[in-house]
Structure formats: C-alpha cells, structure tokens
Short mmCIF file of C-alpha atoms in Angstrom, two decimals:
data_model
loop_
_atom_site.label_atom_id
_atom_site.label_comp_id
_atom_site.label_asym_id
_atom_site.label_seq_id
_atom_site.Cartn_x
_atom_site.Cartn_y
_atom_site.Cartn_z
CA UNK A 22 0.00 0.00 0.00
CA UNK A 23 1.31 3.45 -1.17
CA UNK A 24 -0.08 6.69 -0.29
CA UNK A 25 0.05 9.88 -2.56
CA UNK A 26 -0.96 13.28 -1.75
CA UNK A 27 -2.05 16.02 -4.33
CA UNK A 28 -1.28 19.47 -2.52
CA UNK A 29 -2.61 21.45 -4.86
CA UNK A 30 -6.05 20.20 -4.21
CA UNK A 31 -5.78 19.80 -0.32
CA UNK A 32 -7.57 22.44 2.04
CA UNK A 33 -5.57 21.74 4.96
CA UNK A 34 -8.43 20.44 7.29
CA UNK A 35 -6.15 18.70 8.97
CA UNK A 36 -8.26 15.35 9.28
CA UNK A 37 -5.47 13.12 8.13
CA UNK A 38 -2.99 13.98 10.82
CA UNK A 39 -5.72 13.73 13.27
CA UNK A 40 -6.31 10.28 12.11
CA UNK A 41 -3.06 9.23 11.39
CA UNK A 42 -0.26 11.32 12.87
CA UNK A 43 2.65 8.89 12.14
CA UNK A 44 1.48 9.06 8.40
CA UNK A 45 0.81 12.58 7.68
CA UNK A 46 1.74 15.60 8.77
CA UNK A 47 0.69 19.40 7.76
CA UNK A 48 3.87 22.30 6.54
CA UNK A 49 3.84 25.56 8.36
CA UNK A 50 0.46 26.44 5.55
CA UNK A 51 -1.50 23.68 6.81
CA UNK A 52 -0.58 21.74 3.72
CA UNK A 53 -0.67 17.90 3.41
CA UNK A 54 2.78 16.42 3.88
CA UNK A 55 2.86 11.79 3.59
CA UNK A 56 6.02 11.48 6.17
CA UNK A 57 5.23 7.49 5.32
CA UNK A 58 4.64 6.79 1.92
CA UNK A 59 4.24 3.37 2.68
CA UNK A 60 2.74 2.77 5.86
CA UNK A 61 3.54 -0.46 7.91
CA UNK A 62 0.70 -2.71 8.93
CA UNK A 63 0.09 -1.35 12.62
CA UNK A 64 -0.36 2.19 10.53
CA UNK A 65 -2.04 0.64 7.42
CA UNK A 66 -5.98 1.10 9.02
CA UNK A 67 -5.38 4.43 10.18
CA UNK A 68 -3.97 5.40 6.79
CA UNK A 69 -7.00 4.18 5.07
CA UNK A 70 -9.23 5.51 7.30
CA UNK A 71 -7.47 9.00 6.65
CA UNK A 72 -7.92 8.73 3.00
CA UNK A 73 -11.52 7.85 2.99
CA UNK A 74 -12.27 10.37 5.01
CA UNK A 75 -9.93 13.59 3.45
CA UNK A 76 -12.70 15.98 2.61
CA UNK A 77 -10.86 17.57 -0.34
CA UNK A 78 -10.31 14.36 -2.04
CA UNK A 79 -6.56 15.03 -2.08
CA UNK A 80 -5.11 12.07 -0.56
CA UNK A 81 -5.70 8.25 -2.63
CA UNK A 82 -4.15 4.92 -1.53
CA UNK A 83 -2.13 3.77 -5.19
CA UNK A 84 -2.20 -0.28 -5.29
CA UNK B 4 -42.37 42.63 7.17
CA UNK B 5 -42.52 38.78 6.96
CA UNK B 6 -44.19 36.57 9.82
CA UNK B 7 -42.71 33.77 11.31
CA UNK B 8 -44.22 30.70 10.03
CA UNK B 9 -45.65 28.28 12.54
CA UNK B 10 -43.52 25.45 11.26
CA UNK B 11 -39.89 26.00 10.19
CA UNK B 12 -39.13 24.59 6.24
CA UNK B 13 -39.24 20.95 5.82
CA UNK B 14 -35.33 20.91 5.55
CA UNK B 15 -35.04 22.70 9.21
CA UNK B 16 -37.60 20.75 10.63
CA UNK B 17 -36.28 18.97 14.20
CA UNK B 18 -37.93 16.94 17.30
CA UNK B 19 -35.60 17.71 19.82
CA UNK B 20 -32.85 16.35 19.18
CA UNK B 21 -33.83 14.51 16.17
CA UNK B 22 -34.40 15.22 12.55
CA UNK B 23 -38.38 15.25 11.73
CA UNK B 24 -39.69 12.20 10.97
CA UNK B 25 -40.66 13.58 7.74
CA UNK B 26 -36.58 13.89 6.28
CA UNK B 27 -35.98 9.96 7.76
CA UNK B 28 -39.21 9.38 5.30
CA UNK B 29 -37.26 11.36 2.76
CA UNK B 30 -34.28 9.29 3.19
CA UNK B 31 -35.58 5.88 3.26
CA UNK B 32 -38.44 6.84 0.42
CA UNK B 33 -37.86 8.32 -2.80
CA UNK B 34 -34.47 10.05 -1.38
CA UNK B 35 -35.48 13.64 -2.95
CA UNK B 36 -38.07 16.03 -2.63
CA UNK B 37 -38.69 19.26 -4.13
CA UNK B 38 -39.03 21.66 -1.36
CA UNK B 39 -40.20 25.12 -0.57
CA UNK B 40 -37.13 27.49 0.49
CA UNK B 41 -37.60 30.58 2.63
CA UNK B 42 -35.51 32.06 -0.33
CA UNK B 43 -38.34 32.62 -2.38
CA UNK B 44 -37.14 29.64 -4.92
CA UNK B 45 -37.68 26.02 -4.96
CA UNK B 46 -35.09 23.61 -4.07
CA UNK B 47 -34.71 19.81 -4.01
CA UNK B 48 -33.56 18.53 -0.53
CA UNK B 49 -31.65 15.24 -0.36
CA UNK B 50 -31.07 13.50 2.88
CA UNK B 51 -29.03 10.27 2.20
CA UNK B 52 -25.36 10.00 3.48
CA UNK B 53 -23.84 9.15 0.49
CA UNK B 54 -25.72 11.68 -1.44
CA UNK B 55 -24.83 14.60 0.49
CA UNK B 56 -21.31 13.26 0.56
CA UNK B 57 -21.56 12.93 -3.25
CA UNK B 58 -22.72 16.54 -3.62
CA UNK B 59 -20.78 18.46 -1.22
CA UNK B 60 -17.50 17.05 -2.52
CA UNK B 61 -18.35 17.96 -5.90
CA UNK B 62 -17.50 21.97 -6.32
CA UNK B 63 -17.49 21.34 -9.82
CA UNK B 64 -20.72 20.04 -10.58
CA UNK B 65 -22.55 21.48 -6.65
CA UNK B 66 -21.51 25.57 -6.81
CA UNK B 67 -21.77 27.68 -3.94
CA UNK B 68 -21.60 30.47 -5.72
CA UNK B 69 -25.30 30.69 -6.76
CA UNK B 70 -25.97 33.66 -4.27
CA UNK B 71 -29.31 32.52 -2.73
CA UNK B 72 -28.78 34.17 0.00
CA UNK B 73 -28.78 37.56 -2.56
CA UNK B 74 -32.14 36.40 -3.28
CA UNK B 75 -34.21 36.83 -0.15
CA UNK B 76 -37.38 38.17 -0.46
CA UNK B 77 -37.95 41.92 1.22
CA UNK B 78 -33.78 42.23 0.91
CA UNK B 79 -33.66 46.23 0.28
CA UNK B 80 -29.96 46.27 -0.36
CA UNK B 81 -27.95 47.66 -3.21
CA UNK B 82 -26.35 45.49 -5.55
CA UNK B 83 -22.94 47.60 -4.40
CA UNK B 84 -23.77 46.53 -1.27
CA UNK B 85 -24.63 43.26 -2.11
CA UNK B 86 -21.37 42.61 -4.22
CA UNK B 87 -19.25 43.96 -0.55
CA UNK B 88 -21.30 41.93 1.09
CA UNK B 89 -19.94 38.66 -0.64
CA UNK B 90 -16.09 39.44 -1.09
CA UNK B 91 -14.23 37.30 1.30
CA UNK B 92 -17.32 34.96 2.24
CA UNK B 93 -15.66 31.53 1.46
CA UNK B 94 -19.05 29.96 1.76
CA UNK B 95 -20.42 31.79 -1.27
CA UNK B 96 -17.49 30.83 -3.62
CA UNK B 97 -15.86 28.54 -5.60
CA UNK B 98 -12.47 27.53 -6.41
CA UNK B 99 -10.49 28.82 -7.21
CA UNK B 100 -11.50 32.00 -5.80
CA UNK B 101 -12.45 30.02 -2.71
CA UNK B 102 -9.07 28.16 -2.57
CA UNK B 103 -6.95 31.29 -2.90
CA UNK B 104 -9.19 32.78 0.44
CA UNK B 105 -8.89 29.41 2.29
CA UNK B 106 -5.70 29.19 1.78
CA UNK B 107 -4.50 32.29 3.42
CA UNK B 108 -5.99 31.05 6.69
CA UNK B 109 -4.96 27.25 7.01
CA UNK B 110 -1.97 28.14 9.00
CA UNK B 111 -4.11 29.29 11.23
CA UNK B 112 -6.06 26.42 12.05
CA UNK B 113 -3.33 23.40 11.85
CA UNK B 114 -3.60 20.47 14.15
CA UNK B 115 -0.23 22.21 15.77
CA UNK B 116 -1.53 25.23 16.00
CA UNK B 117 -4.30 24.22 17.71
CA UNK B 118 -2.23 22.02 20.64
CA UNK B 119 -0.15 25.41 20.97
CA UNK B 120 -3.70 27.14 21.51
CA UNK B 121 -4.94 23.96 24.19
CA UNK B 122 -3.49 26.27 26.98
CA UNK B 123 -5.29 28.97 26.59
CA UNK B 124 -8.39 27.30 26.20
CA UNK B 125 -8.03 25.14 29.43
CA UNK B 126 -7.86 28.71 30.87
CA UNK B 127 -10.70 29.89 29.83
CA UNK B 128 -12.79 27.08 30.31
CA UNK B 129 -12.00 26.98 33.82
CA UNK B 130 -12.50 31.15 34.47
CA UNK B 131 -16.29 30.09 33.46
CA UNK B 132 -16.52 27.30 35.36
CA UNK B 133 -15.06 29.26 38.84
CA UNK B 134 -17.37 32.15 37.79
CA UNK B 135 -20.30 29.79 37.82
CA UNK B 136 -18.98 28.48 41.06
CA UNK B 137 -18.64 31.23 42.69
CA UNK B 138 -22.15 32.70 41.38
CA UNK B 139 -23.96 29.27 42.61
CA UNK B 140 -26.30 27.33 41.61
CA UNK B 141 -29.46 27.38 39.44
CA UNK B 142 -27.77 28.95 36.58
CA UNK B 143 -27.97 29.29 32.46
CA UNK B 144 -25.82 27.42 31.01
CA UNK B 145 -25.67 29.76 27.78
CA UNK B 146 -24.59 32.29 28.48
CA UNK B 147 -22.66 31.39 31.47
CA UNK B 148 -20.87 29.01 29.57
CA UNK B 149 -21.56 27.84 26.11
CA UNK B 150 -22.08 31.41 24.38
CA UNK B 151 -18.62 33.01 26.22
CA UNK B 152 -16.04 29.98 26.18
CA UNK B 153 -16.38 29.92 22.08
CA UNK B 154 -16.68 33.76 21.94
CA UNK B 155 -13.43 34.55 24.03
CA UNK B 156 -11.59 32.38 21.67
CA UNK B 157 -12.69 33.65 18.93
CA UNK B 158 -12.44 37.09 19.80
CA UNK B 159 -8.66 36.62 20.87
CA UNK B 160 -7.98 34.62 18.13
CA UNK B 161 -9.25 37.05 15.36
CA UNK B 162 -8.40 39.98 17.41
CA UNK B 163 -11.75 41.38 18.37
CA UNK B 164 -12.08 43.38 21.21
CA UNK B 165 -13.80 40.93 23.83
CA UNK B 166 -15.42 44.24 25.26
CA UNK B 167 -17.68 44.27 22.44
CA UNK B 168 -18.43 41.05 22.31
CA UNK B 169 -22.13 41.31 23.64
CA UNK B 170 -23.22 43.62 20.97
CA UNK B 171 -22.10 41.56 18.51
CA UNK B 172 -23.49 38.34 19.45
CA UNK B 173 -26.90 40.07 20.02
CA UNK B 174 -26.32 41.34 16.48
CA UNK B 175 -25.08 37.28 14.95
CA UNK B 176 -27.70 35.68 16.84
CA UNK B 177 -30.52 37.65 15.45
CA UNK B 178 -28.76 37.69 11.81
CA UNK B 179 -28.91 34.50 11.44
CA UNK B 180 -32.63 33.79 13.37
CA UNK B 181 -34.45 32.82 9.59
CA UNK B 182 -38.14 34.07 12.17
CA UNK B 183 -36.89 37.81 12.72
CA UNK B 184 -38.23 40.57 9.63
CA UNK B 185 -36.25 40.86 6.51
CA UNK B 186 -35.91 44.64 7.41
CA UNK B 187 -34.45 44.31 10.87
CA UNK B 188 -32.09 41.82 9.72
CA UNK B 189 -30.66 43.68 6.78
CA UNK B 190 -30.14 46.68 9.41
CA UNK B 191 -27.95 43.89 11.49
CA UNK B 192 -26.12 43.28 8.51
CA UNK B 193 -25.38 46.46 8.20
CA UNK B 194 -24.20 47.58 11.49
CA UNK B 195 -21.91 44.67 11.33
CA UNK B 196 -20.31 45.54 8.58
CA UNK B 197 -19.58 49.08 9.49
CA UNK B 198 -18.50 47.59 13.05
CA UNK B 199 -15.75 45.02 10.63
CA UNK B 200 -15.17 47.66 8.65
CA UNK B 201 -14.38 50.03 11.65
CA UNK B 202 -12.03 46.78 12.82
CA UNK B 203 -10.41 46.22 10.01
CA UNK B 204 -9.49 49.32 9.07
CA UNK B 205 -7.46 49.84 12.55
CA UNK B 206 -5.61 46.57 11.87
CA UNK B 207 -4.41 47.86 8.61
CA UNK B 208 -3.24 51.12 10.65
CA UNK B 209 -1.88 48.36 13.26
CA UNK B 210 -1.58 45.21 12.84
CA UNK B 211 -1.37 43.48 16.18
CA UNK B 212 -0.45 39.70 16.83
CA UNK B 213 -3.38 38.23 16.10
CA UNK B 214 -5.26 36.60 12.77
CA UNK B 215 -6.44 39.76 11.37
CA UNK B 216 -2.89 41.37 11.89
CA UNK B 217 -1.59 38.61 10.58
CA UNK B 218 -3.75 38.90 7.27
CA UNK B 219 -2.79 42.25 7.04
CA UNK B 220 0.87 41.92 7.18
CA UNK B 221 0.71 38.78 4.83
CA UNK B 222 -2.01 39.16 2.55
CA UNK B 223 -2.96 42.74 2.74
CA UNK B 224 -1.82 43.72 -0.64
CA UNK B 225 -3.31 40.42 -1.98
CA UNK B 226 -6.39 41.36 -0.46
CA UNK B 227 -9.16 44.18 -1.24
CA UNK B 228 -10.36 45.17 2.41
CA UNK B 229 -13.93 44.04 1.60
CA UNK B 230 -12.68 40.57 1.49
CA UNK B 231 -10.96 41.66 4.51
CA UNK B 232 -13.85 42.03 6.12
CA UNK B 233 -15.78 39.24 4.69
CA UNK B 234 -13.39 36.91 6.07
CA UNK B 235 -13.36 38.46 9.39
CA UNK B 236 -16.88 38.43 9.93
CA UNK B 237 -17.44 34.95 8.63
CA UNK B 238 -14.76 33.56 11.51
CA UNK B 239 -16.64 36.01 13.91
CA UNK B 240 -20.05 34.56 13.23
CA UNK B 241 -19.13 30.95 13.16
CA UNK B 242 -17.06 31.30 16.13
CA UNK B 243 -19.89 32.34 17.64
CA UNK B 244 -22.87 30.44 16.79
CA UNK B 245 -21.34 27.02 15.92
CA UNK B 246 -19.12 25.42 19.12
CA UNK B 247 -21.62 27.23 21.46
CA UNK B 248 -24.74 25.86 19.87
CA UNK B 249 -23.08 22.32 20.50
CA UNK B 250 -22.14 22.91 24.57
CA UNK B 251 -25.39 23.94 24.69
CA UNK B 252 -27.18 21.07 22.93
CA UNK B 253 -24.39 18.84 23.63
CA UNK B 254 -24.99 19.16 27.97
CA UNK B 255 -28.28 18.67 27.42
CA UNK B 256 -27.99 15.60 25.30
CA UNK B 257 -25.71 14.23 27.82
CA UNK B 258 -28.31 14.90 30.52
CA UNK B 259 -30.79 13.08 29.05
CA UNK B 260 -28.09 9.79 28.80
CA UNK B 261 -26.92 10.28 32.44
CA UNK B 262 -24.60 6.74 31.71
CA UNK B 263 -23.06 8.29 29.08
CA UNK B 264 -23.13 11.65 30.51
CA UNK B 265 -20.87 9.42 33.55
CA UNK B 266 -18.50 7.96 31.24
CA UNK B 267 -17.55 11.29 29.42
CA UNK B 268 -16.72 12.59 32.94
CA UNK B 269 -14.85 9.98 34.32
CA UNK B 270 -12.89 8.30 31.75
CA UNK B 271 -10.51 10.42 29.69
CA UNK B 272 -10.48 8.12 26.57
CA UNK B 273 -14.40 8.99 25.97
CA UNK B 274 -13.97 12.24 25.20
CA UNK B 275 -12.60 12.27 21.61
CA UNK B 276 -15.56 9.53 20.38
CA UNK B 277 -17.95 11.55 22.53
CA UNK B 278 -17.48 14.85 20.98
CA UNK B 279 -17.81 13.12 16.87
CA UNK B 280 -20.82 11.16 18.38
CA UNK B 281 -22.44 14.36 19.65
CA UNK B 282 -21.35 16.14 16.78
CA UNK B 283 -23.14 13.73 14.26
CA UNK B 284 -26.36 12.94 16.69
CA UNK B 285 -27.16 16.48 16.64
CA UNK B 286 -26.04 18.08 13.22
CA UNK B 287 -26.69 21.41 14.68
CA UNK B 288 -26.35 23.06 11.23
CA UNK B 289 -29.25 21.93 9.65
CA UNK B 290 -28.16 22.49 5.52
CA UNK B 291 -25.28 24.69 5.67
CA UNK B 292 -24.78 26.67 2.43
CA UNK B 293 -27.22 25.31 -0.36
CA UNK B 294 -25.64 24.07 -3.48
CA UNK B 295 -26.40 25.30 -7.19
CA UNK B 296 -26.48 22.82 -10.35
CA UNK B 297 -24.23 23.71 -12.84
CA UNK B 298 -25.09 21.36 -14.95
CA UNK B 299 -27.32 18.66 -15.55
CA UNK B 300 -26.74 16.18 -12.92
CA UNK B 301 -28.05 12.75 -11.65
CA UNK B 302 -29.15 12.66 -8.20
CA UNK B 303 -30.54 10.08 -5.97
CA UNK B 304 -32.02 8.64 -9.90
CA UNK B 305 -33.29 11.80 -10.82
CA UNK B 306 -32.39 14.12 -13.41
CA UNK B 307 -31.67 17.53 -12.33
CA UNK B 308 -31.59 20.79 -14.85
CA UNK B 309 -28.47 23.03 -14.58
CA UNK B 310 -29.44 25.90 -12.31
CA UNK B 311 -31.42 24.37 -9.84
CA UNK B 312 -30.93 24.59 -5.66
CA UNK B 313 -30.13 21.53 -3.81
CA UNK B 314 -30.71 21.48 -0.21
CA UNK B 315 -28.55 18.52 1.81
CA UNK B 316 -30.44 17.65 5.18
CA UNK B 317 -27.36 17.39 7.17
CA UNK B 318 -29.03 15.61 10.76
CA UNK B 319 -30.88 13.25 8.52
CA UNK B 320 -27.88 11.99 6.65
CA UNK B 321 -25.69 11.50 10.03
CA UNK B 322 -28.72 9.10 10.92
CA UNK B 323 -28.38 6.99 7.71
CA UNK B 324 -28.52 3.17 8.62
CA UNK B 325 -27.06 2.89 5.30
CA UNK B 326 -23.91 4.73 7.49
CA UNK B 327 -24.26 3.86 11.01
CA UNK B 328 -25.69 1.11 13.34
CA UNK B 329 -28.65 2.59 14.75
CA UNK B 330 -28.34 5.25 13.95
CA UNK B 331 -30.76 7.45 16.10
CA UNK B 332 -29.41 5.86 19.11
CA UNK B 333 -27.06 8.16 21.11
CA UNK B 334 -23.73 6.10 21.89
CA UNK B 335 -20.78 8.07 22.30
CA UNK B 336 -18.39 5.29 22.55
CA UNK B 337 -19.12 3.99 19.02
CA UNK B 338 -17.74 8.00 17.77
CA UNK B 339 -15.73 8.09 14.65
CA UNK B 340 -14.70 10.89 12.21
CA UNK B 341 -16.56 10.75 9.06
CA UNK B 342 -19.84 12.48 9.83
CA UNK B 343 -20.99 15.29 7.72
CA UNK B 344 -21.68 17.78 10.69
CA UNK B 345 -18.68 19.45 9.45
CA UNK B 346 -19.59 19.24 5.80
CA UNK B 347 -17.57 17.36 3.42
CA UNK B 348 -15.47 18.53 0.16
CA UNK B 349 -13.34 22.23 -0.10
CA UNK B 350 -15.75 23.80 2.48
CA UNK B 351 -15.37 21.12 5.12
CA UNK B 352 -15.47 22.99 8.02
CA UNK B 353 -12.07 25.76 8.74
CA UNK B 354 -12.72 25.32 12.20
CA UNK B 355 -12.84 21.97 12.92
CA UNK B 356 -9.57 21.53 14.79
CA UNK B 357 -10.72 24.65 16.84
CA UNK B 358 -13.97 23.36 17.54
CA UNK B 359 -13.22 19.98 18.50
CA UNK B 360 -10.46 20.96 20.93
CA UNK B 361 -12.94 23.36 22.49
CA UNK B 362 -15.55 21.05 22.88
CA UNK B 363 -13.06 17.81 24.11
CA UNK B 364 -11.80 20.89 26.73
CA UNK B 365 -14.90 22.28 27.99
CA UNK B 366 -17.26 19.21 28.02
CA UNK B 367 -15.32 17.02 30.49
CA UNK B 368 -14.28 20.35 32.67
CA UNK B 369 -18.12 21.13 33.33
CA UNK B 370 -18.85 17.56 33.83
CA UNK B 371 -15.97 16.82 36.30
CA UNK B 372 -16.72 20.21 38.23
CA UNK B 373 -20.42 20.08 38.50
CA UNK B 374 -20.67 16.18 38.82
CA UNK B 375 -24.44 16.27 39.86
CA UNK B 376 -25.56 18.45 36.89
CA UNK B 377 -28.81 18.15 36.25
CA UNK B 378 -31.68 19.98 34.24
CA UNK B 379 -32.95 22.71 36.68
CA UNK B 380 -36.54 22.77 34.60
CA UNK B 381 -38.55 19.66 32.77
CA UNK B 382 -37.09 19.19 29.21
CA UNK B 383 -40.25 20.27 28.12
CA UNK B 384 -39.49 24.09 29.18
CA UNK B 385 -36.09 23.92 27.62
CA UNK B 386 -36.88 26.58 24.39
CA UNK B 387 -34.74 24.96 21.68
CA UNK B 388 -34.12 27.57 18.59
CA UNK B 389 -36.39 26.22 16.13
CA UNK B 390 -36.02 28.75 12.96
CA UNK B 391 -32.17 29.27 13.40
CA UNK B 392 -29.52 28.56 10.62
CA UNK B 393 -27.95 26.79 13.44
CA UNK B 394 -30.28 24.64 15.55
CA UNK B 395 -29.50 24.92 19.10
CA UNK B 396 -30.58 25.99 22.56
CA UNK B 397 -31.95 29.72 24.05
CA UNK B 398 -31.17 28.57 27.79
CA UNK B 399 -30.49 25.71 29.53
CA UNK B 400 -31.41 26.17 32.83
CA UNK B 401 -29.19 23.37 35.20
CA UNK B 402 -28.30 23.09 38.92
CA UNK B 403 -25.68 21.38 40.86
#
C-alpha cells in the first residue's frame, strides 16, 4: 500500500494527521505532507481511514 | 415585514434532538423532494449519506456560488452593497476563488496550532466554570458558559475586542434567526459591517499579533479590504454560533443519557468519540450553504436541470442506517470521524480543529466540576431555537 498526496487540491483540514499522525503531517500552511509513503501494517488502518475520510479528495491509496 | 411561520421549512424541521420524521421518510423513500425554500425559490432537498457526501465534494458540478442568500425576499440592499457583502465569504465561492481565500488562513487552524492554543483554552474554560462556582447554583448554562467559552476564543484569536463582544453576538444571533423581519435583519447586517469595517481598518493602521494582523501583514496587498472584512466576519459569526450551539445542545444531550453523561466525565479516553458522536447525533447546522447545479446532474435517480438549488439535510444523513448502526441511538463510545456535521469537500469545516479541541476541553471540565448536573426545569421548558440557521438551545437552565 502506497499513499500519494495532491497538494494542490488539499484544504488543509487537517483530518489526516488527526487520524493518522505517524502518516501525515501538515507544513507551516496547513498543507498535506505523507512522512510514510508506505505505511507499515500497525499504521495501514489508520492510513485508510485518513484517505476515505480527506474531505478535499486530495489524498488516494495507489495499489 | 414577513411573519414567522408556525412550522420551520421541511429541511429545518427537528424533534428535539432529532431530525423530523418527515426527512428519515425522505431518506428511506424516494431520497429527494422538491421543497419550498424561505428564499423565495424552490429547491430539491436530499437526505441520504452518500448523497450529500456525493454533492458536497463535488465543487465542480454542486456551486456555492449561486448567491441565494442575494435572493431573499424583502432584501432592500444595493447590488454595491450586495457585491461587498460577498467578497471574502468563502461559503459563497468557488475555487479557485475560494481556494486562494482558504488558503490564506490554514496556517491558522493546523492540528499544531491548535495544541499550541490547548493552553489557553483550558484557561478559559475553567474562568467560566469558577465564575459559575462562585455565582452558585441554578444557573444558564448559555450564556454562562456555552455562548462566552467559544466567543473569548474567537475574539482573541481574530483579534476582536472581547469588550464588544455582547453587541455583537446580540447582532449574529438575530442575523442568522431565519423568524426575525427581513428589514431588521438587513439593518444587522449592516451595522456589522460598518462595526468590521471600523475593525479592520485599525488593523491595517496596526496590525497586532493576532489573525487579522496577521492577514494584514501577509495578505494585505493580496487582499481588497472588503474581502478583509468578509473573512473576518465569517470567523466572527461561526465562532460564535457554531461550538456554542453544540455545549449547549451537547450538555443537554448528555443529561438526558446520564450513563453516558458518567462515562464522558470519568474516563478520559471517551472524550474524543464523545465529541464526533455528539457532533453527528445532533447536526446542529441543519443544511449549511445550499448548493447550485451547474449542470445537468443525476441525483438520488433523478435528473436535475443546470441551475437548480439543492438542499442537503445534514441531521438526517448523520442518521443513515445505510452509514451507522442505529443510527438514532445516542452512543458516544461507538464515535468516529466521518460524519458530515462538518460538511464534506473544499468547504469542510475551517474550524474543525478549533472546535473539537474546544468542545473535548470544555465538556469534560463542566462535567468533572459540577458532577451532579442536572436539568434545573422539565425538558419540556427547555426553548430549543427552532427557525435558526444553526439549531440549538436559548437557555439551559441546570443546577448542581
């Protein structure tokens, strides 16, 4: 499992750190930054979860 | 002058706590209905989860920039007026107009940014709770406590004098109350923006510390001082009427589930599941900004023209069974993320981080210091604010 983020289109609501903090993280604009980009299985759920739930549609899980 | 209706629209309807029976019918029958709006123009309301989902994480297809609320019947203002009215209102625009505004204001409201704020807010929560103390028991809840904890922070954070805090919440509160004449509500409008004007012109003279300084010293030359003030007032009003609405609500909820109400106070680990729970049982924003077609669409298997308002019934799609267990069942252990009281899409919530830490804060402080709470009147005397854009509470009357 690989996780990409597309900055352009993220609004920096912050959800996926909340849901995920050892996976994603937010730069000093309250951007989207993947600190994993493939997340271990005790992170893998979370990681998911955080993607599903992105309200800006910028994060995806790639294979 | 317009009268108050004896019903609010089908799309604001509530019991209580709970969304009329008449949206669940919506939602588990023929999934959309066209509506009446108090807009003066038709609308089709939708009330499934994956619906509303669907359209408010389409800005593409869904606008927001179909200015209904420029279409209210009686409205006497200028178009001049009109067009300062909008500049800076995030809520009324799309990207990327919208994205360029958000985007000056996410650094403001970052997960870190919000732990440095926790502080603060631990402070503040506890000068209400001593002043309640101290004042004794029977009090109101509101405005000893849900109306001032959100409107302190708000007020420091934007860099609003807290001194004139009370005329401006009389002034929000009654902006936003859908029962109170056209007329008079314009003349709100008004005064408010000459009061942000009035603000925002002494933080371009000098800019302090705060967010509005910091826009200033930023942004300001990206910036025309209308949208200035749109954004200003937008963060004053939903600091305001949002967080508070929920404490409100939210106690009273609680109240009425004394076990849960027990396990929020004494057992730290509730708290976060508590406040999504709470937050998607009681959807205290009944449609948020309604949603313009801009082009033919399909929804819930109908087709809709280009042009056309769509309504999303917010409480009835956070009690989808389609979405959640039981879903009209009250359980705040089962709380998860992915409710829609926040929205969904680009205009999912700015204040999210802010609001939850306030309410994760403040809930379990009132709880643990007052731990025999309890509804000073019968719920049946507890005036809940039936034709607000944000559903909530007048009073709440408790002792201890």
């Amino acid at each position: 499992m690989k996780i990409a983020a597309d900055r352009d289109v993220c609004i920096g609501a912050g959800m996926c750190v909340m849901n995920a903090e050892a996976v994603f993280d937010q730069d000093d604009d309250g951007i989207v930054l993947v600190l994993v980009e493939e997340p271990d299985a005790a992170d893998e759920a979370a990681a998911r979860e955080a993607v599903s739930l992105c309200p800006s549609g910028a994060l995806r899980v790639i294979g | 002058m317009t009268q108050a209706p004896p019903v609010p629209p089908l799309h604001m309807r509530r019991d209580r706590f709970d969304p009329a029976a008449e949206l669940a019918e919506v939602r588990e029958g023929e999934g959309i209905r066209r509506v009446e709006t108090m807009f003066g123009v038709p609308a089709w309301l939708i009330a499934r989860h994956d619906d509303v989902r669907e359209v408010l994480g389409d800005a593409t297809r869904f606008s927001n920039a179909g200015g209904l609320a420029l279409r209210m019947p009686g409205d006497t203002r200028t178009e001049e007026e009109k067009r300062r009215a909008m500049a800076g209102q995030m809520l009324a625009a799309d990207p990327p107009d919208h994205t360029r505004l958000r985007r000056f204001l996410t650094p403001e409201f970052t997960v870190r940014r919000m732990k440095r704020l926790e502080p603060r807010i631990v402070e503040i929560v506890d000068e209400h709770l001593d002043a309640m103390e101290a004042a004794g028991s029977p009090a109101d809840l509101v405005p000893s406590f849900a109306l001032p904890i959100p409107s302190l922070v708000i007020c420091e954070l934007l860099g609003v004098p807290y001194a004139d805090r009370a005329e401006f919440q009389h002034r929000t509160g009654r902006q936003l109350d859908l029962s109170i004449p056209m007329d008079e509500r314009i003349a709100l409008q008004r005064e408010s923006r000459a009061y942000m004007d009035r603000l925002v012109a002494g933080a371009k003279a000098d800019p302090g510390e705060d967010m509005l300084g910091m826009l200033v010293r930023e942004h300001g030359a990206e910036m025309s001082d209308d949208e200035l003030a749109g954004i200003a007032s937008l963060l004053l009003i939903a600091g305001h009427e949002t967080t508070s609405n929920m404490l409100g609500l939210g106690t009273l909820a609680l109240l009425r589930h004394p076990d849960q109400l027990a396990t929020v106070r004494d057992d730290p680990s509730t708290v976060d599941p508590a406040v999504e729970e709470l937050m998607r049982w009681l959807s205290i924003v009944h449609t948020g900004v309604a949603r313009t077609t801009t082009t033919e669409v399909e929804l819930a298997g109908r087709t809709i023209p280009a042009g056309e308002t769509i309504l999303c019934a917010l409480p009835a799609a956070n009690r989808d069974p389609a979405h959640v267990e039981h879903p009209d069942v009250l359980d705040v252990s089962r709380g998860a993320m992915g409710h829609l009281a926040f929205g969904h899409g680009v205009h999912h919530c700015l204040g999210a981080p802010l609001a939850r830490m306030e309410m994760r804060i403040a809930f379990p402080a009132l709880l643990r210091r007052f731990p025999d709470l309890a509804l000073a009147v019968p719920i049946e005397d507890v005036p809940f604010r039936a034709f607000h854009f944000v559903y909530g509470l007048h009073s709440l009357p408790v002792t201890w």
